[in-house]
Coordinates of C-alpha atoms and ligand atoms in Angstrom, one line a residue:
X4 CA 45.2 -12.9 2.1
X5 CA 42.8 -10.6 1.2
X6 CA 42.9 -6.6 1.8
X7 CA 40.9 -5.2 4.6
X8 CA 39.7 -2.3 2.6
X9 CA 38.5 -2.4 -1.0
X10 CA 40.7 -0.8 -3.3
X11 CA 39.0 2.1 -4.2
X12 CA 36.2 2.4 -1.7
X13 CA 33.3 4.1 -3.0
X14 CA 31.7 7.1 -0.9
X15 CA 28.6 5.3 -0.5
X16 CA 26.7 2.8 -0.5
X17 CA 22.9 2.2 -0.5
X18 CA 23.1 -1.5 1.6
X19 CA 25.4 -3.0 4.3
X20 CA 25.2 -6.7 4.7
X21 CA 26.9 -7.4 7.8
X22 CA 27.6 -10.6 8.8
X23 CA 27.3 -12.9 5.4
X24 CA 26.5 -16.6 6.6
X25 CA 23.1 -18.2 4.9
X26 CA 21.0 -15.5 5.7
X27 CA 23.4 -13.2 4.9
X28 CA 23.9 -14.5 1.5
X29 CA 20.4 -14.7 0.7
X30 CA 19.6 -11.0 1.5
X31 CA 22.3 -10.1 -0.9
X32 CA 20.9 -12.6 -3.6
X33 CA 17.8 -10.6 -3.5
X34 CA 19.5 -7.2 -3.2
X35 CA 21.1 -7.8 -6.2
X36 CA 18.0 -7.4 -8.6
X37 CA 17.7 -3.9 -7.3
X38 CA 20.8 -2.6 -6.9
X39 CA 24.6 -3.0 -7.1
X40 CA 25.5 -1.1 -4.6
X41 CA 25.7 -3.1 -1.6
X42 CA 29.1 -3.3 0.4
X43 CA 29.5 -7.0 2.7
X44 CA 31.7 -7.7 5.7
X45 CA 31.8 -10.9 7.2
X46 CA 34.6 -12.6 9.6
X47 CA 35.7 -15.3 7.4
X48 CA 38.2 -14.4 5.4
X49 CA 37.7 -17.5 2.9
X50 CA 34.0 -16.1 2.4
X51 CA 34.9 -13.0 1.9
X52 CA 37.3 -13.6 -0.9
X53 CA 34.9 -16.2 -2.3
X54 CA 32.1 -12.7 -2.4
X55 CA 34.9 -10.9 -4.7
X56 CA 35.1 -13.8 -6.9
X57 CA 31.5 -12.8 -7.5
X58 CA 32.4 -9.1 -8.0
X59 CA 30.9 -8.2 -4.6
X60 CA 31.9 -5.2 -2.7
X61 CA 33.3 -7.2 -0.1
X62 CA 35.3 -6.6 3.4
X63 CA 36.8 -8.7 6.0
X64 CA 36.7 -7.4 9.3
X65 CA 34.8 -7.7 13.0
X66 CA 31.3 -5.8 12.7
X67 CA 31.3 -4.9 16.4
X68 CA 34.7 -3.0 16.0
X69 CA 33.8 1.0 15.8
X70 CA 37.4 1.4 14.3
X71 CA 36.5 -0.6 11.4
X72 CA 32.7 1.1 10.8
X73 CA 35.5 4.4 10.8
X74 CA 36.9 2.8 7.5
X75 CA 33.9 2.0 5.6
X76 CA 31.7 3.9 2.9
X77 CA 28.4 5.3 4.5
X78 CA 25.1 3.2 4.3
X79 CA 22.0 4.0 4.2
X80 CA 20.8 0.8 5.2
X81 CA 22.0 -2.3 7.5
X82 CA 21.5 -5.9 7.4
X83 CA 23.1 -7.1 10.9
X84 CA 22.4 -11.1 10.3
X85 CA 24.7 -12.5 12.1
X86 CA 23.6 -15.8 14.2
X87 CA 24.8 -14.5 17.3
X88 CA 23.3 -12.5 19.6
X89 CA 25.8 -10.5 21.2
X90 CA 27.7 -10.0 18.3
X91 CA 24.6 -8.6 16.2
X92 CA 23.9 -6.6 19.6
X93 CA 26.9 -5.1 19.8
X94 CA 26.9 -4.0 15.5
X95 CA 24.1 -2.3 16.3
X96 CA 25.3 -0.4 19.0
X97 CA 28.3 0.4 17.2
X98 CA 26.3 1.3 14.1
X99 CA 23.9 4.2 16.1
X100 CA 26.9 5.5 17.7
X101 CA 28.8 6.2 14.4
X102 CA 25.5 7.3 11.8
X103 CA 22.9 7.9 13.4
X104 CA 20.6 8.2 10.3
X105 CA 21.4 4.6 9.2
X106 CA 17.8 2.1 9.0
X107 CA 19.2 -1.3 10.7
X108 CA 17.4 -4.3 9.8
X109 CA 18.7 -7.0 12.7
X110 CA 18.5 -10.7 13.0
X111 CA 17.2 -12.1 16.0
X112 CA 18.7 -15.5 17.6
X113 CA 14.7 -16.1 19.4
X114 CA 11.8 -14.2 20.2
X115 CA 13.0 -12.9 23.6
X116 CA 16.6 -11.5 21.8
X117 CA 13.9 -9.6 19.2
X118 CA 13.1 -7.3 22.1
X119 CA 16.4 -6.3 22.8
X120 CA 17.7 -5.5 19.5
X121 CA 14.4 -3.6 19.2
X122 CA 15.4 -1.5 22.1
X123 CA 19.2 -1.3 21.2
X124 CA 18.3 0.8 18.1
X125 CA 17.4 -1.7 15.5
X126 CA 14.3 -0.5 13.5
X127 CA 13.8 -3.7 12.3
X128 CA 13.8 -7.3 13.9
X129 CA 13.4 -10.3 11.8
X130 CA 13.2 -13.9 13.8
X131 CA 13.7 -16.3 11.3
X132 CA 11.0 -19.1 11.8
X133 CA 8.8 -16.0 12.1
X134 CA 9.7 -14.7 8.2
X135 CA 9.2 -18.5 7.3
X136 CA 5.6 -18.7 8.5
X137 CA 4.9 -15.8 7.4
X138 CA 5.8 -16.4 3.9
X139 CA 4.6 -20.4 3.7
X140 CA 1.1 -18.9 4.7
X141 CA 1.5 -16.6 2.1
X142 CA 2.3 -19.3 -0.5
X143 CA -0.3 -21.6 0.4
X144 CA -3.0 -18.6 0.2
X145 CA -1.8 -17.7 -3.1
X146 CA -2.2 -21.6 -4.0
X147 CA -5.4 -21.8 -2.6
X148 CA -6.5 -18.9 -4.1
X149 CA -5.6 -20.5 -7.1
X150 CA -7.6 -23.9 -6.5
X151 CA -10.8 -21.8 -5.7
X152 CA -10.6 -19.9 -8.6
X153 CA -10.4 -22.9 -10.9
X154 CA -12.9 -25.0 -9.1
X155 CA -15.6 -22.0 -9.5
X156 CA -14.7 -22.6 -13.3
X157 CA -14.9 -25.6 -13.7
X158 CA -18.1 -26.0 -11.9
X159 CA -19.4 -22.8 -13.9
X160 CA -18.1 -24.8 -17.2
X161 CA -20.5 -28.0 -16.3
X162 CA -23.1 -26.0 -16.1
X163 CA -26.5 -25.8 -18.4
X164 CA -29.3 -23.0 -17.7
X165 CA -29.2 -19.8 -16.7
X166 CA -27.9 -18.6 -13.6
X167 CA -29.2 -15.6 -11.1
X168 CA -26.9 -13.6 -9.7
X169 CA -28.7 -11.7 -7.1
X170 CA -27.0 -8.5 -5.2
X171 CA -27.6 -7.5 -1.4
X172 CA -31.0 -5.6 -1.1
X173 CA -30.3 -1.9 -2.0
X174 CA -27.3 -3.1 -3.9
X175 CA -24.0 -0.5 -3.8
X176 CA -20.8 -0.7 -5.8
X177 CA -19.2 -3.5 -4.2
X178 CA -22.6 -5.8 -4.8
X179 CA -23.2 -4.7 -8.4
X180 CA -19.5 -5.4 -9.6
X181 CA -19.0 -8.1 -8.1
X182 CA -22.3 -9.5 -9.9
X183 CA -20.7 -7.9 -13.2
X184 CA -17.6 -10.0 -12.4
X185 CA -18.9 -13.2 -11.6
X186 CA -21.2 -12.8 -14.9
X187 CA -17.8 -12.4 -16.6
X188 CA -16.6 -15.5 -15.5
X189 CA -19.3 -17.4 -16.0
X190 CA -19.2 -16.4 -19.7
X191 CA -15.9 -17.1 -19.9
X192 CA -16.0 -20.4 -18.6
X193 CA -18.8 -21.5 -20.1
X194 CA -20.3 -19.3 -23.5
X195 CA -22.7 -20.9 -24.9
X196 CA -24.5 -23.5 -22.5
X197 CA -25.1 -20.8 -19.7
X198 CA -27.3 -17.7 -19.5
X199 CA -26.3 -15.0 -16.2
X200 CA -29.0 -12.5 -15.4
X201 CA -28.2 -10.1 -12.5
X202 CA -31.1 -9.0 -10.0
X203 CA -31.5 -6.7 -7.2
X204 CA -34.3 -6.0 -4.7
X205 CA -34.8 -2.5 -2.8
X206 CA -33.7 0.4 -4.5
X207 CA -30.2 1.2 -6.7
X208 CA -30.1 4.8 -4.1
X209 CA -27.2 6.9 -4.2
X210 CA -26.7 8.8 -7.3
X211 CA -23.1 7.5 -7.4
X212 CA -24.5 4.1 -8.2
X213 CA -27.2 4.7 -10.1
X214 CA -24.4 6.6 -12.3
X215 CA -22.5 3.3 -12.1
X216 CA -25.1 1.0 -13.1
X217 CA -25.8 3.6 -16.2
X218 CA -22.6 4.5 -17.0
X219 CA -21.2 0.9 -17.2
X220 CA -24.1 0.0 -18.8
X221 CA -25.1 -3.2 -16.4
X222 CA -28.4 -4.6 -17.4
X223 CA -30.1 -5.1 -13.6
X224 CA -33.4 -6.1 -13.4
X225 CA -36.1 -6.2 -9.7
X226 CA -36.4 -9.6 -8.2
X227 CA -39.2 -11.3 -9.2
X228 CA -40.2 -14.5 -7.4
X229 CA -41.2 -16.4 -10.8
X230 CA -38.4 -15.3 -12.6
X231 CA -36.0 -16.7 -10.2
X232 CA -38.1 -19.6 -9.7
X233 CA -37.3 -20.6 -13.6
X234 CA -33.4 -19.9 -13.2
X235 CA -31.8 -23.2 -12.9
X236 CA -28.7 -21.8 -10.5
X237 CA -29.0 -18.7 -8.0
X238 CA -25.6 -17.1 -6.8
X239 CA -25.9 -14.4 -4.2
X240 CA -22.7 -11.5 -4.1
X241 CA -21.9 -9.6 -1.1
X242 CA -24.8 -11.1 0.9
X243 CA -24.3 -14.6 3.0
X244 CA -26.7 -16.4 2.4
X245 CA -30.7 -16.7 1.6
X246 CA -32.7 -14.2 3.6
X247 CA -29.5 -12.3 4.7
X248 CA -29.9 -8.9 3.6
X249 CA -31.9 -10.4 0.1
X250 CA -35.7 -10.7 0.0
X251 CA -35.1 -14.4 -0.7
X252 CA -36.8 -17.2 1.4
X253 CA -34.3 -18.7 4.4
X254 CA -34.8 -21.7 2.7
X255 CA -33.9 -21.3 -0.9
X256 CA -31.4 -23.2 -2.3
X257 CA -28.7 -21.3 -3.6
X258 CA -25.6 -22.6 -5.5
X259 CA -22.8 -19.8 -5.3
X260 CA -21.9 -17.9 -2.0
X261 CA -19.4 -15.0 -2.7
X262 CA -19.3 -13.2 -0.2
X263 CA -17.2 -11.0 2.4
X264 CA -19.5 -10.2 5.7
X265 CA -19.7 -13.1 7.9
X266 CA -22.6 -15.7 8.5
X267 CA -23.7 -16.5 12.0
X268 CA -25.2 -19.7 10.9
X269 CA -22.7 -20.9 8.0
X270 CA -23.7 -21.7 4.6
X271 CA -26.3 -24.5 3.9
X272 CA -23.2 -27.5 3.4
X273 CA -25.2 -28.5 0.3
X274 CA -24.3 -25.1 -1.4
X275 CA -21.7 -26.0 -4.6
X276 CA -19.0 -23.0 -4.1
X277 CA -19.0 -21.1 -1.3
X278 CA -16.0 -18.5 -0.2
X279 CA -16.7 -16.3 2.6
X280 CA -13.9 -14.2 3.9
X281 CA -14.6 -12.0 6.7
X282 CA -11.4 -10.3 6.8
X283 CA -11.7 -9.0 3.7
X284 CA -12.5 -5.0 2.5
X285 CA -14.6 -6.3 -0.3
X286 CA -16.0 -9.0 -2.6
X287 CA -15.2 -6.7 -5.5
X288 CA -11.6 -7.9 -4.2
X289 CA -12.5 -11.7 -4.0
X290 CA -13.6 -11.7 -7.9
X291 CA -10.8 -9.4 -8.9
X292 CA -8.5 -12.5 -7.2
X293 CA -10.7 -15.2 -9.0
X294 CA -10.0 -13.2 -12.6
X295 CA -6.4 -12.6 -11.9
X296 CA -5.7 -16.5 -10.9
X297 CA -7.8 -17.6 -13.9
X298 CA -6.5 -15.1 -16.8
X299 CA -10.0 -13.9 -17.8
X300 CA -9.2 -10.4 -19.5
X301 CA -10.7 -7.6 -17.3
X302 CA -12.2 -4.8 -19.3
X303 CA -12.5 -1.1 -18.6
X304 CA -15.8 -1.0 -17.8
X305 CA -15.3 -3.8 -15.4
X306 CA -12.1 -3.0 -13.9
X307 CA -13.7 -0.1 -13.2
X308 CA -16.5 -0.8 -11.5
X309 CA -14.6 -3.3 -9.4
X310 CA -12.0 -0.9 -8.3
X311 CA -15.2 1.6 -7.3
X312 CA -16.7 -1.5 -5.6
X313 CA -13.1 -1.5 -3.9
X314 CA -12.8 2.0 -3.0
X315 CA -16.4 2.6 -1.8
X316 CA -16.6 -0.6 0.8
X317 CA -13.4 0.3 2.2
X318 CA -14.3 3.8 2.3
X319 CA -11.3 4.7 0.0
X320 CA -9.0 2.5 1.1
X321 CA -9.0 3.9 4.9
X322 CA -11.5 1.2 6.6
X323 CA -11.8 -2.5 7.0
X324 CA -8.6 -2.5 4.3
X325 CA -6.2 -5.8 3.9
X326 CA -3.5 -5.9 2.0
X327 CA -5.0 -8.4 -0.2
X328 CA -7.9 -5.3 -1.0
X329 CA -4.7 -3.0 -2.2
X330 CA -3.1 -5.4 -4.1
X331 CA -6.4 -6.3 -5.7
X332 CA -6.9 -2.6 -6.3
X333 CA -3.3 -2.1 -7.9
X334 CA -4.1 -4.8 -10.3
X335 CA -7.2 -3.0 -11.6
X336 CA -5.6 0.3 -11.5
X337 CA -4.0 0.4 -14.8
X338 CA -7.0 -1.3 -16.2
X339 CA -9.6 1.3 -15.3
X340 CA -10.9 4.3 -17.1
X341 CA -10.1 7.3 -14.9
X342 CA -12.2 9.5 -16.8
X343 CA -15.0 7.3 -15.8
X344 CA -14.5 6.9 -12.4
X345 CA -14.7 10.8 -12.0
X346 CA -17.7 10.6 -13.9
X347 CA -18.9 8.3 -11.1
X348 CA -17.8 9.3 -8.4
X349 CA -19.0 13.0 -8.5
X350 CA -22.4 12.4 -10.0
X351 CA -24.9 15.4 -10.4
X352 CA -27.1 16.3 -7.5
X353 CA -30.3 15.1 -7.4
X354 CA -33.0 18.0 -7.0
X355 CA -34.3 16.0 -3.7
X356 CA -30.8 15.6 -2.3
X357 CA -30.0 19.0 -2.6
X358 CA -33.4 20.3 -0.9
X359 CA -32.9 17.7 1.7
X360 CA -29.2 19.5 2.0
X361 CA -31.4 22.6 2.6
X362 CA -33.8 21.8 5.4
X363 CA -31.3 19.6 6.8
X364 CA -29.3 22.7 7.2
X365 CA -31.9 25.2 8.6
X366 CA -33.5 22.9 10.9
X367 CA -30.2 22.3 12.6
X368 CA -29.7 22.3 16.3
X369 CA -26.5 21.9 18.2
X370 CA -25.2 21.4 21.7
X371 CA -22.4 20.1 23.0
X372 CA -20.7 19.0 20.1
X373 CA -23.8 17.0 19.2
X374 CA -25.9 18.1 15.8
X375 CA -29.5 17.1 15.5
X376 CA -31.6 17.9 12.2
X377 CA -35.0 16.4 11.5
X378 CA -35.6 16.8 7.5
X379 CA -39.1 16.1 7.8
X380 CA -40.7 13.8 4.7
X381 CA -38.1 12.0 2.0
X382 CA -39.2 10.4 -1.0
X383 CA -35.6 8.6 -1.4
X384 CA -33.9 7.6 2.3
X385 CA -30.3 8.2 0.6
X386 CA -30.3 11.8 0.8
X387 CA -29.9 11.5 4.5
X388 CA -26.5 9.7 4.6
X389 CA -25.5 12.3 2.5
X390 CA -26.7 15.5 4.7
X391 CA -25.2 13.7 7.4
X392 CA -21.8 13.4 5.7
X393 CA -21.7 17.3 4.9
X394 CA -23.0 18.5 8.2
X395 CA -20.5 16.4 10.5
X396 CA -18.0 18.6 8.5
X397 CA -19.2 21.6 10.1
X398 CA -17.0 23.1 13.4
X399 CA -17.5 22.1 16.4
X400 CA -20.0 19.0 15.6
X401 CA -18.3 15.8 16.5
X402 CA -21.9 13.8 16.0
X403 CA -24.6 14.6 13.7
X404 CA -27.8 12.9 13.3
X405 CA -30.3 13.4 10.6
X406 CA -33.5 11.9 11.1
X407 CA -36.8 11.6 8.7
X408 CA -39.8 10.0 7.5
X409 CA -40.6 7.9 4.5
X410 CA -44.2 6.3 3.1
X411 CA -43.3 3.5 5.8
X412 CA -40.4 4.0 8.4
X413 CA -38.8 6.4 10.4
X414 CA -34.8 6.6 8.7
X415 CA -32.4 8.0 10.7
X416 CA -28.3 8.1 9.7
X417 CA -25.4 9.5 11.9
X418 CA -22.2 10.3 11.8
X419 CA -19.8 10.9 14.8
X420 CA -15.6 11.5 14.9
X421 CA -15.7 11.6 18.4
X422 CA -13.7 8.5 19.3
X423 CA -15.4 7.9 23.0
X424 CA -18.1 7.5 21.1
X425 CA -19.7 4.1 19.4
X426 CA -22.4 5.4 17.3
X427 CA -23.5 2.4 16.0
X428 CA -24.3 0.6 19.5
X429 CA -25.5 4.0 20.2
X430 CA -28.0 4.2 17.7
X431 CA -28.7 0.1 18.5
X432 CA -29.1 0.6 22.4
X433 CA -31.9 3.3 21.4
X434 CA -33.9 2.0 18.4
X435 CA -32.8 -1.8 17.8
X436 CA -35.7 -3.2 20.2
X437 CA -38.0 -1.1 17.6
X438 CA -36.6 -1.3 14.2
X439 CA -33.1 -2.4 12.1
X440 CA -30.7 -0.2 13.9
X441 CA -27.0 -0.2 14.2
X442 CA -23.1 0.3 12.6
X443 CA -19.9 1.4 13.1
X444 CA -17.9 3.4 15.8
X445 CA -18.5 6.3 13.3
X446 CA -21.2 6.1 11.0
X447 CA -24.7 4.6 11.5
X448 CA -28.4 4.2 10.7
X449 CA -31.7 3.3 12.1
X450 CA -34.6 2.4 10.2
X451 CA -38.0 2.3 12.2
X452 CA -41.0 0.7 10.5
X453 CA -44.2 3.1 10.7
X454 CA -46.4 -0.5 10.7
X455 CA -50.1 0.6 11.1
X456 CA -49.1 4.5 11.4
X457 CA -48.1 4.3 7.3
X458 CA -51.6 5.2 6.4
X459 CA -51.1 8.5 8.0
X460 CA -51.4 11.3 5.7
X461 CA -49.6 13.6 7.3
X462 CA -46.2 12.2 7.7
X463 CA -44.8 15.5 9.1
X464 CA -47.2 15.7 12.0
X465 CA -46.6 12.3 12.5
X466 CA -43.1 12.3 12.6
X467 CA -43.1 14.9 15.2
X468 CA -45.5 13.1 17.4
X469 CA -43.3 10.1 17.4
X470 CA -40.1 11.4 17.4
X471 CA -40.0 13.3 20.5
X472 CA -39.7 10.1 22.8
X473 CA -37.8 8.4 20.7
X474 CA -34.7 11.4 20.6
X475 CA -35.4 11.5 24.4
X476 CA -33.8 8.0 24.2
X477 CA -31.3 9.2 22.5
X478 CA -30.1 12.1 24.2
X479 CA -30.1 10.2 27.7
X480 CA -28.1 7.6 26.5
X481 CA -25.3 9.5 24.8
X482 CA -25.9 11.7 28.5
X483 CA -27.2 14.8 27.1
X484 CA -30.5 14.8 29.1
X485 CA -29.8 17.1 32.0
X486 CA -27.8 19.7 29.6
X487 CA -29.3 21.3 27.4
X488 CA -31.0 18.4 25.7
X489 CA -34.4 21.3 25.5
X490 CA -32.1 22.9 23.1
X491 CA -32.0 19.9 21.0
Ligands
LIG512 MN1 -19.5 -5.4 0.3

């Protein structure tokens, strides 16, 4: 016969495991590793002398019975795991009425008893064949992650030549370290037989990755069609496929797909490795999986370039973000050289930028929440992102759209917090029958192609001529014409 209280009961106690069948037992398995100070009470008497034999803080006793929770230690937090329903309904009822404070973790019998302990007070409901699932998908992702890994090295072992790794047009963090990555792993896997030179086309524009590329020292050199024409294998990073957002031909055969933004069309079947995953914040996170799974040493440079890759797709951590991209990102963290992420991250104005800053703020106009600022002629398009950034901070502007002109388009880039508001189909509805035009709820961009109008001297002039119409658009569809839009 056991006692019904422990001998000398402690004051408290950080877990409650209350009921202490198979599931039972296995929560307080895994309990153990982090702390001793968990207190069990089951029915069975035999079980719960069996738990002191173990040296387990153990209790016999009926977990519904308030007169018994009166005898305990305090807990912080309860398992109720029970495998019946009424009995785990009626623990946590007792449990809420007695400490209030307590977090209760509750088993559910099936997915319709989930919603009543829910409701009853429990803050937590697991369903068994639920937590299952849950975790054999997570197993066989790992696995698979695992297979992919090594079948990109082994095909990149194999391999004789050199091989292109070509970046989205304009490439940003994420493109150019996933490039660095994949070049990493390709000389891991295969030193001397195989060659990796990284191309780009467009322009490397923000002064954040031009810092990178610098800083990091990543040799990057313009696509040239005969260069890449005598590179025995082509891999593209963070674009889909040929022609998709590179200036290669539709039809060019590529070899490696990594890549996170989906394809309409899906890959050409004959490519050798492709992985594509949508759901993901980043490629930077797909490569930083492929070196974890294959061991390949990741060096401060790199890990840092990959955890800016990270950070700047998912807008620091806060859009498009899995938890595959934060566990990704806590891998790299100890591995990256903070000193040179700050370095990055605030770069040193441009002159342009910061004149661009200027006119963008003089030649504001505002009404009804809405900012519009036309900063006339830009040498470099990427100033405007950033003017739009700063003057959506200003009060009372919920959208903010910057427009300009360059040697050969008309570039406009908006920002918007207010959340009736989907900017991007916005900015499509008004200039995507006439240009590239589009984005998210709250930032996007239009770029409209000047086409015979580029040999215009005066862009200025120009740019007013045309732009008048083409805000008219604008302002109707977001409903601003009949208010004030004269203002604007
Ligand atoms: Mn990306």
């Amino acid at each position: 016969m056991v006692d019904a209280v422990p001998k000398d009961p402690p004051e408290r106690v950080k877990y409650a495991v209350l009921g202490c069948g198979s599931t039972g037992y296995n929560v307080v398995q895994e309990l153990v590793g982090e702390s001793r100070s968990i207190l069990v009470v089951d029915r069975e008497e035999s079980r719960v002398s069996e738990l002191r034999d173990q040296n387990f803080n153990a209790v016999a006793g009926d977990i519904t019975s308030e007169s018994l929770l009166a005898t305990l230690p305090v807990f912080e937090i309860a398992f109720v795991l029970t495998s019946d329903h009424a009995t785990n309904l009626a623990a946590i009822k007792a449990i809420r009425k007695r400490l209030s404070g307590v977090h209760i973790a509750a088993r559910a019998a099936d997915p319709i008893s989930a919603g009543v302990l829910g409701s009853s007070g429990a803050d937590y409901v697991l369903y068994p064949p639920n937590v299952v699932a849950r975790a054999a998908i997570h197993q066989i992702n790992k696995l698979h992650a695992n297979r992919i890994s090594r079948r990109l090295h082994t095909l990149l072992s194999g391999w004789e030549g050199t091989l292109a790794i070509i970046t989205h047009k304009n490439p940003d963090p994420d493109a150019i370290s996933s490039a660095m990555a994949l070049a990493t792993i390709a000389a891991s896997a295969n030193p001397k037989k195989l060659t990796c030179r990284i191309f780009y086309d467009g322009v490397i524009g923000h002064q954040e990755n031009r810092t990178m590329v610098n800083l990091l020292e990543i040799r990057m050199e313009k696509m040239d069609p005969a260069i890449i024409q005598d590179c025995t294998y082509l891999a593209l990073v963070d674009s889909p496929g040929p022609g998709q957002n590179n200036t290669l031909s539709p039809r060019t055969r590529v070899h490696i797909i990594i890549d996170h933004h989906g394809n309409g069309s899906g890959p050409d079947p004959g490519t050798a490795f492709v992985d594509i995953r949508p759901g993901l914040g980043a490629t930077a996170s797909i490569l930083t999986q492929y070196m974890q799974e294959l061991d390949i040493p990741v060096d401060r440079p790199l890990a840092t370039g990959l955890l800016y890759g990270i950070r700047s797709d998912t807008r620091d951590f806060r859009r498009n973000v899995t938890p595959q991209d934060l566990n990704n990102a806590a891998f790299l963290l100890p591995l990256t050289d903070s000193e040179l992420l700050e370095q990055i991250t605030s770069p040193s104005l441009s002159q342009e930028t910061l004149d661009v800053f200027g006119i963008a703020i003089r030649s504001r106009r505002i009404h009804s929440g809405y900012l519009i600022s036309n900063v006339g002629y830009v040498r470099n398009r990427d100033s405007l992102p950033q003017a739009a950034d700063l003057l959506i901070t200003l009060e009372g502007v919920n959208t903010a759209l910057v427009y300009g002109i360059t040697d050969d388009a008309i570039v406009l880039s908006a920002r918007n917090r207010d959340v009736r508001l989907h900017i991007g189909n916005v900015l499509y509805e008004a200039f995507g029958d006439i240009g590239d035009a589009g984005g998210h709820p709250n930032m996007a961009a239009a770029t409209i192609p000047l086409s015979y109008f580029r040999r215009v001297k005066n862009k200025d002039e120009l740019l007013s001529l045309i732009m008048e119409p083409l805000l008219n658009k604008f302002t109707s569809i977001v409903g601003l014409e009949n208010e004030g839009k004269d203002e604007l």
